Amino acid sequence: MTNIKLQPKPDAPTKSVPLTFDALKVACSQCNLRELCLPLGMTEDEMVRVDTLVGARRKIKRGHHLYRAGDPFEAIYAVKTGFFKTDVLIEDGRDQVTGFLMAGELLGLDGISSETHTCNAVALEDSEVCLIPYEELERLSSEVRTLQRHFHKVMSREIVREHGVMMLLGTMRAEERLAAFLLNLSQRFTARGYSPTEFHLRMTREEIGSYLGLKLETVSRAFSRFQEEGLINVQQKYVHILDYERLRHLLSRCPA
Amino acid sequence: MTNIKLQPKPDAPTKSVPLTFDALKVACSQCNLRELCLPLGMTEDEMVRVDTLVGARRKIKRGHHLYRAGDPFEAIYAVKTGFFKTDVLIEDGRDQVTGFLMAGELLGLDGISSETHTCNAVALEDSEVCLIPYEELERLSSEVRTLQRHFHKVMSREIVREHGVMMLLGTMRAEERLAAFLLNLSQRFTARGYSPTEFHLRMTREEIGSYLGLKLETVSRAFSRFQEEGLINVQQKYVHILDYERLRHLLSRCPA
DNA sequence: GCTGTAGTTTGATATTTGTCAATGCGTTTC
DNA sequence: GAAACGCATTGACAAATATCAAACTACAGC
């Protein structure tokens, strides 16, 4: 059984080296995120094999890229700590944030199709990811059935998530979009043991707007409106949901 | 080597039985869509095994469902002939078309995550699909490496496609969306040996609008505008692209 | 051939969101 | 502590799209 102690955080002034590789292997079996990353019900033996799959960790400083569109695809990444956004750019400068990712979520699935990353992944706070070499994942998942099934489910879940975003972008108005966004964050924070009603946004209004298909001013106005209505308390990046139910109700199309 | 002749099309008046199962197995190795559905470079042996994977065909009459949100997930489907849309509904009646599918494309990937279909698949013309039982696909793909890799690529490609739709819905204006839509169709028809410039739309203005996040009137006006400008010739569902280049140029953000 | 229906087009108007601009807040840097 | 910067808020106005309504077209059924 692999047993590796977590390295102490140096948090050193490595300012000129934003991407640091950590030679230490990390044991998934010991990780407190394993229920998020891995299937339930693996045997001890399977677990040991998964421990060999996940490679080094990698630290990404806030504002730095984990990968960029065009980079060769070699691995997927599991967020260990921190917060990321992914976005797609087109020539004329437009960009679309396609997702925000937090602990236990997987980055890089888009790269499998063309063996090249098709979007950018940027850390929104100092973060750490686990590196999962794709070749090895393929090999192991053909041997460990529960892993294969799990990986397929993760990919499928991403497709379903994106359907939700399409619904949001295609049919909802500004305030509905923001409500859906806040509720989704709330739910994901809850699943990670944080407060469902109080959290810090890691992204700017502009990034929220890009994700929601709105301009930053519209996002800001929607926040202010929610505050006026007593739905939330918002102070810059700090958000406190005061009336969860009424926020949910906003999504059921009862035009105020 | 499996050798099965295609059954003659009965095209019979099976009006009261919109969904018909066809007991005949279909040999992928003999199918003219195999470059669309399957990886290149499979060995003869692997091909034979894939032939055993794909089950019966199933015919779906225009307007009928291949599956509905909530149905248990058991198989994915490859479009053999015809045309489908997939859509997601929410309680309050809003719906979002999430995709249009044509020959050689795969339906049902969304169902893997929860073992339940999460969207509806509806035939927009009389269609036929090949049924691929998911359990068997999993088993075979763990044995045939090229198949596994191909399947992962197909899933990943769907994720990338949806990023494109998010970009479209999040950043483009009405005419850009319609241009992108027409160019995408053109490209896919071309890949199937049809004219890049002349085709029949299988969907209504409302369905196009739902996909593009617009109302049907806006879609109609955009069509009319393209016609006035000499970009296309459009007569109801018939579309003739007159100036492909200028249509492409619309997407490069040079506000007319 | 007539009728009904579903789908489409077009116009007038309303609503929503974007744009531009000014101001304010909070943090970092010097 | 002042200055500079990034980010957020707010207002006035413009632009895009939705809504409502009417007419038109193609096609299916009788």
Coordinates of C-alpha atoms (C1' of nucleotides) in Angstrom, one line a residue:
Chain A
M1 CA 0.0 0.0 0.0
T2 CA 1.4 3.3 -1.0
N3 CA 1.8 5.7 1.8
I4 CA 3.1 9.1 1.3
K5 CA 2.9 12.1 3.5
L6 CA 1.8 15.3 2.1
Q7 CA 4.7 17.7 1.6
P8 CA 4.7 20.8 3.7
K9 CA 3.6 23.9 1.9
P10 CA 6.7 25.9 1.2
D11 CA 4.8 28.9 0.0
A12 CA 8.2 30.2 -0.9
P13 CA 9.0 33.2 -3.0
T14 CA 9.2 31.2 -6.2
K15 CA 7.8 34.1 -8.0
S16 CA 9.6 33.6 -11.3
V17 CA 8.7 29.9 -11.4
P18 CA 4.9 29.9 -11.4
L19 CA 4.5 26.3 -12.4
T20 CA 6.3 23.9 -10.0
F21 CA 6.4 20.2 -10.4
D22 CA 6.3 18.1 -7.3
A23 CA 8.2 14.9 -7.6
L24 CA 6.2 13.2 -4.8
K25 CA 3.5 10.8 -5.9
V26 CA 0.2 11.2 -4.2
A27 CA -1.8 8.4 -2.9
C28 CA -5.4 8.6 -4.1
S29 CA -6.3 6.1 -1.4
Q30 CA -5.3 8.6 1.2
C31 CA -6.8 11.6 -0.4
N32 CA -9.8 13.3 1.2
L33 CA -11.2 14.1 -2.2
R34 CA -11.4 10.5 -3.3
E35 CA -15.2 10.3 -3.2
L36 CA -15.2 13.2 -5.6
C37 CA -12.6 11.9 -8.0
L38 CA -13.0 8.1 -7.8
P39 CA -15.8 5.6 -8.0
L40 CA -17.1 4.0 -4.8
G41 CA -16.7 0.3 -4.2
M42 CA -13.2 -0.3 -5.5
T43 CA -11.4 -3.2 -4.1
E44 CA -8.2 -2.7 -2.2
D45 CA -6.3 -4.2 -5.1
E46 CA -7.9 -1.8 -7.6
M47 CA -7.2 1.1 -5.3
V48 CA -3.5 0.3 -5.2
R49 CA -3.4 0.3 -9.0
V50 CA -5.1 3.6 -9.1
D51 CA -2.5 5.0 -6.7
T52 CA 0.1 4.1 -9.4
L53 CA -1.8 6.0 -12.0
V54 CA -1.9 9.4 -10.6
G55 CA 1.4 11.2 -11.1
A56 CA 3.0 14.2 -9.5
R57 CA 1.1 17.1 -8.3
R58 CA 1.6 20.5 -9.9
K59 CA 1.2 23.9 -8.4
I60 CA -0.2 26.7 -10.4
K61 CA 0.0 30.3 -9.1
R62 CA -3.0 32.5 -9.4
G63 CA -3.4 33.9 -12.9
H64 CA -1.2 31.3 -14.5
H65 CA -2.1 28.7 -17.1
L66 CA -2.3 25.0 -16.4
Y67 CA -2.5 24.6 -20.2
R68 CA -3.4 26.6 -23.2
A69 CA -5.4 25.9 -26.3
G70 CA -3.0 24.4 -28.8
D71 CA -0.8 22.6 -26.2
P72 CA -0.3 18.9 -26.9
F73 CA -2.6 16.8 -24.8
E74 CA -0.9 14.3 -22.6
A75 CA -2.8 14.3 -19.3
I76 CA -5.9 15.2 -17.6
Y77 CA -5.8 17.0 -14.2
A78 CA -7.8 16.7 -11.0
V79 CA -8.1 19.8 -9.0
K80 CA -6.6 19.1 -5.6
T81 CA -6.9 22.6 -4.2
G82 CA -7.8 26.0 -5.6
F83 CA -10.0 27.2 -8.3
F84 CA -9.8 27.3 -12.1
K85 CA -11.6 28.7 -15.1
T86 CA -11.5 27.3 -18.6
D87 CA -12.1 29.5 -21.6
V88 CA -12.2 29.4 -25.4
L89 CA -10.9 32.3 -27.6
I90 CA -11.6 33.1 -31.1
E91 CA -9.4 35.1 -33.4
D92 CA -11.4 38.4 -33.2
G93 CA -10.8 38.5 -29.5
R94 CA -14.1 37.2 -28.2
D95 CA -13.8 34.7 -25.4
Q96 CA -16.2 32.5 -23.6
V97 CA -15.6 31.1 -20.2
T98 CA -16.8 27.5 -20.5
G99 CA -16.4 26.4 -16.9
F100 CA -15.3 27.1 -13.3
L101 CA -13.6 24.2 -11.6
M102 CA -13.1 23.4 -7.9
A103 CA -11.5 20.6 -5.8
G104 CA -12.2 17.1 -7.1
E105 CA -13.2 18.2 -10.6
L106 CA -11.4 17.1 -13.8
L107 CA -9.7 19.4 -16.3
G108 CA -8.6 18.7 -19.8
L109 CA -11.2 16.2 -21.2
D110 CA -11.6 18.4 -24.2
G111 CA -8.1 17.6 -25.3
I112 CA -8.7 13.9 -25.9
S113 CA -10.5 14.4 -29.2
S114 CA -7.8 16.1 -31.2
E115 CA -4.8 15.2 -28.9
T116 CA -4.5 18.9 -28.4
H117 CA -6.0 21.1 -25.8
T118 CA -8.8 23.2 -27.3
C119 CA -9.3 25.6 -24.4
N120 CA -7.2 27.5 -21.8
A121 CA -7.2 26.5 -18.1
V122 CA -6.3 29.3 -15.7
A123 CA -5.9 29.3 -12.0
L124 CA -8.1 31.9 -10.3
E125 CA -6.3 31.4 -7.0
D126 CA -3.1 29.5 -6.1
S127 CA -3.9 26.0 -6.9
E128 CA -2.7 22.4 -7.0
V129 CA -3.6 19.7 -9.4
C130 CA -3.0 16.0 -9.7
L131 CA -1.6 14.9 -13.0
I132 CA -3.2 11.8 -14.6
P133 CA -1.2 10.7 -17.7
Y134 CA -3.8 9.9 -20.3
E135 CA -2.1 6.9 -21.8
E136 CA -1.9 5.3 -18.5
L137 CA -5.5 6.1 -17.7
E138 CA -6.5 4.3 -20.9
R139 CA -4.4 1.3 -20.1
L140 CA -5.6 1.0 -16.5
S141 CA -9.3 1.7 -17.3
S142 CA -9.3 -1.2 -19.8
E143 CA -8.1 -3.4 -16.9
V144 CA -10.2 -2.0 -14.1
R145 CA -13.8 -2.1 -15.0
T146 CA -15.0 0.2 -12.3
L147 CA -12.5 2.8 -13.3
Q148 CA -13.5 2.6 -17.0
R149 CA -17.2 3.0 -16.1
H150 CA -16.4 5.9 -13.8
F151 CA -14.3 7.7 -16.4
H152 CA -17.1 7.3 -18.9
K153 CA -19.6 8.7 -16.4
V154 CA -17.3 11.7 -15.8
M155 CA -17.2 12.5 -19.5
S156 CA -20.9 12.0 -19.8
R157 CA -21.5 14.2 -16.8
E158 CA -19.6 17.0 -18.4
I159 CA -21.8 16.7 -21.5
V160 CA -24.9 16.9 -19.3
R161 CA -23.4 19.9 -17.5
E162 CA -22.9 21.7 -20.8
H163 CA -26.5 21.0 -21.8
G164 CA -27.4 22.9 -18.7
V165 CA -25.2 25.8 -19.7
M166 CA -26.8 25.8 -23.1
M167 CA -30.2 25.9 -21.5
L168 CA -29.1 28.8 -19.4
L169 CA -27.6 30.7 -22.3
G170 CA -30.3 29.9 -24.7
T171 CA -33.5 30.5 -22.6
M172 CA -32.8 32.5 -19.5
R173 CA -32.7 36.2 -18.8
A174 CA -30.0 37.9 -16.9
E175 CA -31.3 37.5 -13.4
E176 CA -32.2 33.9 -14.0
R177 CA -28.8 33.2 -15.2
L178 CA -27.1 34.7 -12.2
A179 CA -29.5 32.9 -9.8
A180 CA -28.7 29.6 -11.5
F181 CA -25.0 30.4 -11.3
L182 CA -25.2 31.2 -7.6
L183 CA -27.3 28.1 -6.8
N184 CA -24.9 25.9 -8.7
L185 CA -21.9 27.3 -6.8
S186 CA -23.7 26.9 -3.5
Q187 CA -24.4 23.3 -4.3
R188 CA -20.9 22.5 -5.2
F189 CA -19.5 24.3 -2.1
T190 CA -21.9 22.3 0.0
A191 CA -20.7 19.0 -1.5
R192 CA -17.2 20.0 -0.4
G193 CA -18.2 20.7 3.1
Y194 CA -18.4 24.5 2.9
S195 CA -21.3 26.7 3.7
P196 CA -24.2 26.6 1.2
T197 CA -25.0 30.3 1.9
E198 CA -21.7 32.1 2.4
F199 CA -18.7 32.0 0.0
H200 CA -16.1 34.0 -1.8
L201 CA -16.3 34.3 -5.5
R202 CA -12.9 33.6 -7.1
M203 CA -13.8 35.2 -10.4
T204 CA -14.4 38.8 -11.5
R205 CA -17.7 40.2 -12.7
E206 CA -16.3 40.0 -16.2
E207 CA -15.6 36.3 -15.9
I208 CA -19.0 35.6 -14.5
G209 CA -20.4 37.6 -17.4
S210 CA -18.5 35.7 -20.0
Y211 CA -19.7 32.4 -18.5
L212 CA -23.3 33.6 -18.4
G213 CA -23.3 35.4 -21.8
L214 CA -23.7 38.8 -20.2
K215 CA -21.6 42.0 -19.9
L216 CA -20.0 42.7 -16.6
E217 CA -22.3 45.7 -16.0
T218 CA -25.3 43.5 -16.4
V219 CA -23.9 41.0 -13.9
S220 CA -23.2 43.9 -11.5
R221 CA -26.7 45.2 -11.8
A222 CA -28.2 41.8 -11.2
F223 CA -26.2 41.5 -8.0
S224 CA -27.4 44.9 -6.9
R225 CA -31.0 44.0 -7.7
F226 CA -30.7 40.7 -5.7
Q227 CA -29.4 42.7 -2.8
E228 CA -32.1 45.3 -3.0
E229 CA -34.7 42.5 -3.0
G230 CA -33.1 41.0 0.1
L231 CA -32.2 37.8 -1.7
I232 CA -28.5 38.0 -1.1
N233 CA -25.9 40.2 0.6
V234 CA -23.0 40.9 -1.7
Q235 CA -19.9 42.9 -1.0
Q236 CA -17.5 42.6 -3.9
K237 CA -16.5 39.0 -4.0
Y238 CA -18.2 38.0 -0.8
V239 CA -21.7 36.5 -1.2
H240 CA -24.2 35.6 1.4
I241 CA -27.4 34.0 0.3
L242 CA -30.2 35.2 2.5
D243 CA -33.2 33.6 0.8
Y244 CA -32.3 30.4 -0.9
E245 CA -35.9 29.5 -1.7
R246 CA -36.8 32.7 -3.3
L247 CA -33.6 32.5 -5.4
R248 CA -34.6 29.1 -6.5
H249 CA -38.1 30.3 -7.3
L250 CA -36.6 32.9 -9.7
L251 CA -35.7 30.0 -11.9
S252 CA -39.3 28.8 -12.2
R253 CA -40.3 31.5 -14.6
C254 CA -42.6 33.6 -12.6
P255 CA -41.7 36.9 -14.2
A256 CA -41.3 39.0 -11.0
Chain B
M1 CA -16.0 -12.6 -41.8
T2 CA -19.5 -11.5 -41.2
N3 CA -21.5 -10.9 -44.3
I4 CA -25.0 -9.8 -44.2
K5 CA -27.1 -8.3 -46.9
L6 CA -29.0 -5.2 -46.1
Q7 CA -32.7 -6.0 -45.8
P8 CA -34.9 -4.6 -48.5
K9 CA -36.7 -1.5 -47.4
P10 CA -40.3 -2.4 -46.8
D11 CA -41.4 1.2 -46.4
A12 CA -44.7 -0.4 -45.5
P13 CA -47.8 1.3 -44.1
T14 CA -46.7 0.6 -40.5
K15 CA -48.4 3.8 -39.5
S16 CA -49.6 2.6 -36.1
V17 CA -46.2 1.2 -35.2
P18 CA -43.8 4.1 -35.4
L19 CA -40.9 2.3 -33.8
T20 CA -40.0 -0.9 -35.5
F21 CA -37.2 -3.2 -34.5
D22 CA -35.3 -5.0 -37.2
A23 CA -34.1 -8.4 -36.2
L24 CA -31.3 -8.3 -38.7
K25 CA -27.9 -7.6 -37.5
V26 CA -26.0 -5.1 -39.5
A27 CA -22.4 -5.5 -40.4
C28 CA -20.4 -2.3 -39.6
S29 CA -17.6 -3.7 -41.8
Q30 CA -20.0 -3.4 -44.7
C31 CA -21.5 -0.1 -43.8
N32 CA -20.8 3.0 -46.0
L33 CA -20.8 5.1 -42.9
R34 CA -18.0 3.3 -41.1
E35 CA -15.4 6.0 -41.6
L36 CA -17.8 8.3 -39.7
C37 CA -18.6 5.9 -36.9
L38 CA -15.5 3.9 -36.5
P39 CA -11.8 4.4 -36.1
L40 CA -9.4 4.0 -39.0
G41 CA -6.8 1.3 -39.0
M42 CA -8.7 -1.5 -37.3
T43 CA -7.5 -5.0 -38.0
E44 CA -9.7 -7.5 -39.7
D45 CA -10.0 -9.3 -36.5
E46 CA -11.1 -6.2 -34.5
M47 CA -13.6 -5.3 -37.2
V48 CA -15.2 -8.7 -36.9
R49 CA -15.6 -8.2 -33.2
V50 CA -17.2 -4.8 -33.7
D51 CA -19.6 -6.4 -36.1
T52 CA -20.9 -8.4 -33.2
L53 CA -21.2 -5.3 -31.0
V54 CA -23.8 -3.4 -33.0
G55 CA -27.2 -4.8 -32.6
A56 CA -30.4 -4.4 -34.5
R57 CA -31.4 -1.4 -36.4
R58 CA -34.4 0.6 -35.3
K59 CA -36.6 2.7 -37.5
I60 CA -38.1 5.9 -36.2
K61 CA -40.8 7.8 -38.0
R62 CA -40.7 11.5 -38.4
G63 CA -41.9 13.2 -35.2
H64 CA -41.4 10.2 -33.0
H65 CA -39.0 9.8 -30.1
L66 CA -36.0 7.6 -30.1
Y67 CA -35.8 8.1 -26.4
R68 CA -37.1 10.5 -23.8
A69 CA -35.6 12.2 -20.8
G70 CA -36.1 9.8 -17.9
D71 CA -35.9 6.6 -19.9
P72 CA -33.4 4.1 -18.6
F73 CA -30.2 4.2 -20.4
E74 CA -29.2 1.0 -22.1
A75 CA -27.7 1.8 -25.4
I76 CA -26.2 4.5 -27.6
Y77 CA -27.4 4.9 -31.1
A78 CA -25.6 5.7 -34.4
V79 CA -27.7 7.5 -36.9
K80 CA -27.8 5.3 -40.0
T81 CA -30.2 7.4 -42.1
G82 CA -32.3 10.4 -41.4
F83 CA -32.0 13.4 -39.0
F84 CA -32.6 13.9 -35.3
K85 CA -32.8 16.7 -32.8
T86 CA -32.0 16.4 -29.1
D87 CA -33.6 18.7 -26.6
V88 CA -33.8 19.4 -22.9
L89 CA -37.0 20.6 -21.2
I90 CA -37.5 22.3 -17.8
E91 CA -40.6 22.3 -15.8
D92 CA -41.9 25.7 -16.7
G93 CA -42.1 24.7 -20.4
R94 CA -38.9 26.2 -21.7
D95 CA -36.9 23.9 -23.9
Q96 CA -33.5 24.1 -25.5
V97 CA -32.5 22.1 -28.6
T98 CA -29.0 20.9 -27.8
G99 CA -28.1 19.3 -31.1
F100 CA -29.1 18.2 -34.6
L101 CA -27.7 14.8 -35.6
M102 CA -27.2 13.3 -39.0
A103 CA -25.8 10.0 -40.5
G104 CA -22.8 8.6 -38.7
E105 CA -23.3 10.7 -35.5
L106 CA -23.9 9.2 -32.1
L107 CA -26.9 9.7 -29.9
G108 CA -27.4 9.1 -26.2
L109 CA -24.0 9.8 -24.6
D110 CA -25.7 12.0 -22.1
G111 CA -27.3 8.9 -20.5
I112 CA -24.1 7.3 -19.4
S113 CA -23.6 9.5 -16.4
S114 CA -26.8 8.8 -14.5
E115 CA -27.9 5.6 -16.3
T116 CA -30.9 7.6 -17.4
H117 CA -31.4 9.6 -20.5
T118 CA -31.4 13.3 -19.7
C119 CA -32.7 14.7 -23.0
N120 CA -35.1 13.8 -25.7
A121 CA -34.2 12.5 -29.1
V122 CA -36.7 13.1 -31.8
A123 CA -36.6 12.1 -35.5
L124 CA -37.1 15.1 -37.8
E125 CA -37.5 12.8 -40.8
D126 CA -38.1 9.1 -41.1
S127 CA -34.9 7.7 -39.8
E128 CA -33.0 4.6 -38.9
V129 CA -30.4 4.0 -36.1
C130 CA -28.0 1.3 -35.2
L131 CA -28.3 0.2 -31.6
I132 CA -25.1 -0.2 -29.6
P133 CA -25.8 -1.9 -26.3
Y134 CA -23.7 0.1 -23.8
E135 CA -22.6 -2.9 -21.6
E136 CA -21.2 -4.6 -24.6
L137 CA -19.5 -1.5 -25.8
E138 CA -17.8 -1.2 -22.5
R139 CA -16.7 -4.8 -22.5
L140 CA -15.4 -4.7 -26.1
S141 CA -13.7 -1.3 -25.7
S142 CA -11.7 -2.7 -22.8
E143 CA -10.5 -5.4 -25.1
V144 CA -10.0 -3.5 -28.4
R145 CA -7.7 -0.6 -27.7
T146 CA -8.5 1.3 -30.9
L147 CA -12.2 1.1 -30.1
Q148 CA -11.7 2.4 -26.6
R149 CA -9.6 5.3 -27.8
H150 CA -12.1 6.1 -30.5
F151 CA -15.0 6.1 -28.1
H152 CA -13.2 8.5 -25.8
K153 CA -12.5 10.7 -28.7
V154 CA -16.1 10.8 -29.7
M155 CA -17.2 11.8 -26.2
S156 CA -14.5 14.4 -26.1
R157 CA -15.5 15.7 -29.4
E158 CA -19.0 16.2 -28.1
I159 CA -17.6 18.3 -25.3
V160 CA -15.7 20.4 -27.7
R161 CA -18.7 20.8 -29.9
E162 CA -20.7 22.0 -26.9
H163 CA -18.0 24.6 -26.1
G164 CA -18.6 25.9 -29.6
V165 CA -22.3 26.2 -29.0
M166 CA -21.5 28.0 -25.7
M167 CA -19.3 30.4 -27.6
L168 CA -22.1 30.9 -30.1
L169 CA -24.8 31.5 -27.5
G170 CA -22.6 33.5 -25.2
T171 CA -20.9 35.9 -27.6
M172 CA -22.6 36.1 -31.0
R173 CA -25.4 38.2 -32.3
A174 CA -28.3 36.8 -34.2
E175 CA -26.9 36.9 -37.7
E176 CA -23.6 35.5 -36.6
R177 CA -25.3 32.6 -34.9
L178 CA -27.3 31.8 -38.0
A179 CA -24.2 32.1 -40.2
A180 CA -22.3 29.8 -37.9
F181 CA -25.2 27.4 -38.0
L182 CA -25.4 27.3 -41.8
L183 CA -21.7 26.9 -42.2
N184 CA -21.7 24.0 -39.7
L185 CA -24.5 22.3 -41.6
S186 CA -22.7 22.9 -44.9
Q187 CA -19.6 21.3 -43.6
R188 CA -21.3 18.3 -42.2
F189 CA -23.3 17.7 -45.4
T190 CA -20.1 18.0 -47.4
A191 CA -18.4 15.3 -45.2
R192 CA -21.3 13.0 -46.2
G193 CA -20.9 13.6 -49.9
Y194 CA -23.7 16.2 -50.3
S195 CA -23.6 19.6 -51.7
P196 CA -21.9 22.2 -49.5
T197 CA -24.1 24.9 -50.9
E198 CA -27.5 23.5 -51.4
F199 CA -29.5 21.6 -48.8
H200 CA -32.9 21.1 -47.2
L201 CA -33.3 22.1 -43.6
R202 CA -35.1 19.4 -41.7
M203 CA -36.0 21.6 -38.8
T204 CA -38.4 24.4 -38.3
R205 CA -37.5 28.0 -37.7
E206 CA -38.6 27.5 -34.1
E207 CA -36.2 24.6 -33.7
I208 CA -33.3 26.6 -35.2
G209 CA -34.2 29.4 -32.9
S210 CA -34.2 27.1 -29.9
Y211 CA -30.8 25.8 -30.8
L212 CA -29.4 29.3 -31.4
G213 CA -31.1 30.9 -28.4
L214 CA -33.3 33.1 -30.6
K215 CA -37.0 33.5 -31.3
L216 CA -38.3 32.1 -34.5
E217 CA -39.1 35.5 -35.8
T218 CA -35.5 36.6 -35.3
V219 CA -34.3 33.6 -37.2
S220 CA -36.7 34.3 -40.0
R221 CA -35.6 37.9 -40.2
A222 CA -31.9 36.9 -40.3
F223 CA -32.7 34.5 -43.2
S224 CA -34.4 37.3 -45.0
R225 CA -31.6 39.7 -44.4
F226 CA -29.0 37.1 -45.8
Q227 CA -31.2 36.8 -48.9
E228 CA -31.5 40.6 -49.4
E229 CA -27.7 40.8 -49.1
G230 CA -27.2 38.1 -51.7
L231 CA -25.5 35.7 -49.3
I232 CA -28.0 32.9 -49.7
N233 CA -31.1 32.0 -51.5
V234 CA -33.7 30.6 -49.1
Q235 CA -37.2 29.3 -49.9
Q236 CA -38.8 27.9 -46.8
K237 CA -36.6 24.9 -45.9
Y238 CA -34.5 25.0 -49.1
V239 CA -31.2 26.8 -48.6
H240 CA -28.7 27.7 -51.3
I241 CA -25.5 29.4 -50.2
L242 CA -24.5 31.9 -52.8
D243 CA -21.5 33.5 -51.1
Y244 CA -19.8 31.1 -48.8
E245 CA -16.8 33.4 -48.2
R246 CA -18.9 36.4 -47.2
L247 CA -20.9 34.2 -44.9
R248 CA -17.7 33.0 -43.2
H249 CA -16.6 36.6 -43.0
L250 CA -19.6 37.5 -41.0
L251 CA -18.1 35.4 -38.2
S252 CA -15.0 37.5 -38.0
R253 CA -16.6 40.3 -36.2
C254 CA -16.6 43.1 -38.7
P255 CA -19.8 44.7 -37.7
A256 CA -21.4 45.1 -41.2
Chain C
dG1 C1' -60.1 21.4 -56.2
dC2 C1' -61.2 23.2 -51.5
dT3 C1' -60.2 23.6 -46.7
dG4 C1' -57.6 23.5 -42.7
dT5 C1' -53.3 23.6 -40.5
dA6 C1' -48.6 24.2 -39.5
dG7 C1' -45.1 26.9 -40.5
dT8 C1' -43.2 31.3 -42.3
dT9 C1' -42.7 36.2 -43.2
dT10 C1' -43.2 40.9 -42.0
dG11 C1' -44.5 45.1 -39.4
dA12 C1' -45.1 47.9 -35.2
dT13 C1' -43.9 48.2 -30.6
dA14 C1' -41.9 46.9 -26.0
dT15 C1' -38.3 45.0 -23.3
dT16 C1' -33.9 43.7 -22.2
dT17 C1' -29.3 44.1 -22.5
dG18 C1' -25.3 46.5 -24.2
dT19 C1' -22.5 50.7 -24.5
dC20 C1' -20.2 54.6 -22.9
dA21 C1' -18.8 57.3 -19.2
dA22 C1' -18.1 58.7 -14.5
dT23 C1' -17.3 57.5 -9.9
dG24 C1' -16.0 54.6 -6.0
dC25 C1' -13.7 51.1 -3.5
dG26 C1' -9.8 48.2 -2.0
dT27 C1' -5.2 46.6 -2.6
dT28 C1' -0.6 46.9 -3.9
dT29 C1' 3.5 49.5 -4.7
dC30 C1' 6.6 52.8 -3.8
Chain D
dG1 C1' 0.7 57.8 3.4
dA2 C1' 0.1 58.8 -1.5
dA3 C1' -0.5 57.1 -6.0
dA4 C1' -1.8 53.8 -9.2
dC5 C1' -4.2 50.0 -10.5
dG6 C1' -7.8 46.6 -11.1
dC7 C1' -12.3 45.8 -10.3
dA8 C1' -17.1 47.1 -9.2
dT9 C1' -21.1 50.1 -9.2
dT10 C1' -24.3 53.3 -11.2
dG11 C1' -26.5 56.3 -14.7
dA12 C1' -28.1 57.8 -19.3
dC13 C1' -28.8 56.4 -23.6
dA14 C1' -28.5 53.2 -27.7
dA15 C1' -29.0 48.9 -29.9
dA16 C1' -30.6 44.3 -30.3
dT17 C1' -34.0 41.1 -29.7
dA18 C1' -38.6 39.7 -28.1
dT19 C1' -43.5 40.2 -28.3
dC20 C1' -47.8 40.7 -30.5
dA21 C1' -50.4 40.7 -34.5
dA22 C1' -51.6 40.0 -39.2
dA23 C1' -51.0 38.1 -43.5
dC24 C1' -49.0 34.7 -46.5
dT25 C1' -47.4 29.9 -48.3
dA26 C1' -47.1 25.1 -48.7
dC27 C1' -48.8 21.0 -47.9
dA28 C1' -52.1 17.2 -46.1
dG29 C1' -56.6 15.5 -45.9
dC30 C1' -61.1 15.3 -47.7

